[in-house]
Amino acid sequence: LHRVDRRQRQMCIRDRYSAEGRVLYESIIPYPPGTPIACPGEVLSKSVILYVRDQLVAQHVVLGVDEEGRVKVESDCVLFKEI
């Protein structure tokens, strides 16, 4: 995992699919079970995005994802891609 210091970072809101490879600003927490699957400072991975999609299709609550499927990410960070 890549972690980034949040002290001097700005936030922007992106569609979860276009946020892949960007650094999260807020945790993503599906409920149930209520355990974070991604935390601030982590790079949003495709596997997390697909898990969130499945949770939303099942009509579960996912904290950190708005009604339009958007997430908060760092606005001035480097874009990371999985290799």
PDB file of C-alpha atoms in Angstrom:
ATOM      1  CA  LEU A   1       0.000   0.000   0.000  1.00  0.00           C
ATOM      2  CA  HIS A   2       1.049   3.564  -0.654  1.00  0.00           C
ATOM      3  CA  ARG A   3       0.359   6.066   2.114  1.00  0.00           C
ATOM      4  CA  VAL A   4       0.352   9.852   1.815  1.00  0.00           C
ATOM      5  CA  ASP A   5       0.528  12.494   4.571  1.00  0.00           C
ATOM      6  CA  ARG A   6      -2.832  14.389   4.647  1.00  0.00           C
ATOM      7  CA  ARG A   7      -1.672  17.549   6.444  1.00  0.00           C
ATOM      8  CA  GLN A   8      -1.257  19.738   3.362  1.00  0.00           C
ATOM      9  CA  ARG A   9      -3.594  17.932   0.941  1.00  0.00           C
ATOM     10  CA  GLN A  10      -6.718  19.207  -0.810  1.00  0.00           C
ATOM     11  CA  MET A  11      -9.748  17.054  -1.519  1.00  0.00           C
ATOM     12  CA  CYS A  12     -11.771  16.533  -4.677  1.00  0.00           C
ATOM     13  CA  ILE A  13     -14.740  14.296  -5.453  1.00  0.00           C
ATOM     14  CA  ARG A  14     -14.529  11.775  -8.303  1.00  0.00           C
ATOM     15  CA  ASP A  15     -16.623   8.992  -9.739  1.00  0.00           C
ATOM     16  CA  ARG A  16     -15.319   5.827  -8.100  1.00  0.00           C
ATOM     17  CA  TYR A  17     -14.223   4.328 -11.428  1.00  0.00           C
ATOM     18  CA  SER A  18     -12.162   7.386 -12.389  1.00  0.00           C
ATOM     19  CA  ALA A  19     -10.721   7.486  -8.852  1.00  0.00           C
ATOM     20  CA  GLU A  20      -8.800   4.233  -9.353  1.00  0.00           C
ATOM     21  CA  GLY A  21      -5.137   4.791  -8.550  1.00  0.00           C
ATOM     22  CA  ARG A  22      -5.809   7.972  -6.565  1.00  0.00           C
ATOM     23  CA  VAL A  23      -5.222   8.493  -2.852  1.00  0.00           C
ATOM     24  CA  LEU A  24      -8.329   8.318  -0.669  1.00  0.00           C
ATOM     25  CA  TYR A  25      -9.336  11.254   1.502  1.00  0.00           C
ATOM     26  CA  GLU A  26     -11.945   9.323   3.532  1.00  0.00           C
ATOM     27  CA  SER A  27     -12.417   5.707   4.574  1.00  0.00           C
ATOM     28  CA  ILE A  28     -14.675   3.386   2.598  1.00  0.00           C
ATOM     29  CA  ILE A  29     -16.766   1.293   4.969  1.00  0.00           C
ATOM     30  CA  PRO A  30     -19.423  -1.177   3.764  1.00  0.00           C
ATOM     31  CA  TYR A  31     -22.210  -1.904   6.249  1.00  0.00           C
ATOM     32  CA  PRO A  32     -22.678  -4.686   7.051  1.00  0.00           C
ATOM     33  CA  PRO A  33     -20.130  -5.605   8.411  1.00  0.00           C
ATOM     34  CA  GLY A  34     -18.905  -2.075   9.240  1.00  0.00           C
ATOM     35  CA  THR A  35     -15.189  -2.764   8.801  1.00  0.00           C
ATOM     36  CA  PRO A  36     -13.156  -0.320   6.657  1.00  0.00           C
ATOM     37  CA  ILE A  37     -11.947  -1.811   3.383  1.00  0.00           C
ATOM     38  CA  ALA A  38      -9.878   1.251   2.459  1.00  0.00           C
ATOM     39  CA  CYS A  39      -8.591   4.094   4.641  1.00  0.00           C
ATOM     40  CA  PRO A  40      -7.414   7.671   4.063  1.00  0.00           C
ATOM     41  CA  GLY A  41      -3.966   7.761   2.520  1.00  0.00           C
ATOM     42  CA  GLU A  42      -4.388   4.451   0.685  1.00  0.00           C
ATOM     43  CA  VAL A  43      -4.469   4.195  -3.080  1.00  0.00           C
ATOM     44  CA  LEU A  44      -7.918   3.177  -4.345  1.00  0.00           C
ATOM     45  CA  SER A  45      -7.566  -0.187  -6.092  1.00  0.00           C
ATOM     46  CA  LYS A  46      -9.721  -1.822  -8.733  1.00  0.00           C
ATOM     47  CA  SER A  47     -10.569  -4.650  -6.323  1.00  0.00           C
ATOM     48  CA  VAL A  48     -12.008  -2.154  -3.805  1.00  0.00           C
ATOM     49  CA  ILE A  49     -13.989  -0.420  -6.562  1.00  0.00           C
ATOM     50  CA  LEU A  50     -15.489  -3.741  -7.709  1.00  0.00           C
ATOM     51  CA  TYR A  51     -16.309  -4.738  -4.113  1.00  0.00           C
ATOM     52  CA  VAL A  52     -18.063  -1.387  -3.582  1.00  0.00           C
ATOM     53  CA  ARG A  53     -20.015  -1.903  -6.811  1.00  0.00           C
ATOM     54  CA  ASP A  54     -21.199  -5.319  -5.596  1.00  0.00           C
ATOM     55  CA  GLN A  55     -22.212  -3.888  -2.206  1.00  0.00           C
ATOM     56  CA  LEU A  56     -24.189  -1.070  -3.828  1.00  0.00           C
ATOM     57  CA  VAL A  57     -25.923  -3.500  -6.204  1.00  0.00           C
ATOM     58  CA  ALA A  58     -26.924  -5.531  -3.131  1.00  0.00           C
ATOM     59  CA  GLN A  59     -28.331  -2.266  -1.690  1.00  0.00           C
ATOM     60  CA  HIS A  60     -25.919  -2.225   1.256  1.00  0.00           C
ATOM     61  CA  VAL A  61     -24.779   1.043   2.799  1.00  0.00           C
ATOM     62  CA  VAL A  62     -21.206   2.021   1.926  1.00  0.00           C
ATOM     63  CA  LEU A  63     -19.892   4.922   3.987  1.00  0.00           C
ATOM     64  CA  GLY A  64     -17.438   7.115   2.089  1.00  0.00           C
ATOM     65  CA  VAL A  65     -19.328   6.689  -1.217  1.00  0.00           C
ATOM     66  CA  ASP A  66     -22.087   9.198  -2.010  1.00  0.00           C
ATOM     67  CA  GLU A  67     -25.469   8.532  -3.646  1.00  0.00           C
ATOM     68  CA  GLU A  68     -23.947   9.026  -7.096  1.00  0.00           C
ATOM     69  CA  GLY A  69     -21.111   6.558  -6.492  1.00  0.00           C
ATOM     70  CA  ARG A  70     -18.440   9.208  -5.957  1.00  0.00           C
ATOM     71  CA  VAL A  71     -15.566   9.142  -3.453  1.00  0.00           C
ATOM     72  CA  LYS A  72     -13.319  11.810  -1.955  1.00  0.00           C
ATOM     73  CA  VAL A  73      -9.693  11.640  -3.082  1.00  0.00           C
ATOM     74  CA  GLU A  74      -6.622  13.821  -2.713  1.00  0.00           C
ATOM     75  CA  SER A  75      -6.665  16.416  -5.486  1.00  0.00           C
ATOM     76  CA  ASP A  76      -2.955  17.106  -5.878  1.00  0.00           C
ATOM     77  CA  CYS A  77      -1.485  13.635  -5.555  1.00  0.00           C
ATOM     78  CA  VAL A  78       0.306  11.467  -8.026  1.00  0.00           C
ATOM     79  CA  LEU A  79      -1.832   8.916  -9.861  1.00  0.00           C
ATOM     80  CA  PHE A  80      -0.700   5.370  -9.003  1.00  0.00           C
ATOM     81  CA  LYS A  81      -1.487   2.369 -11.179  1.00  0.00           C
ATOM     82  CA  GLU A  82      -1.250  -1.288 -10.228  1.00  0.00           C
ATOM     83  CA  ILE A  83       1.342  -3.222 -12.205  1.00  0.00           C
TER      84      ILE A  83
END
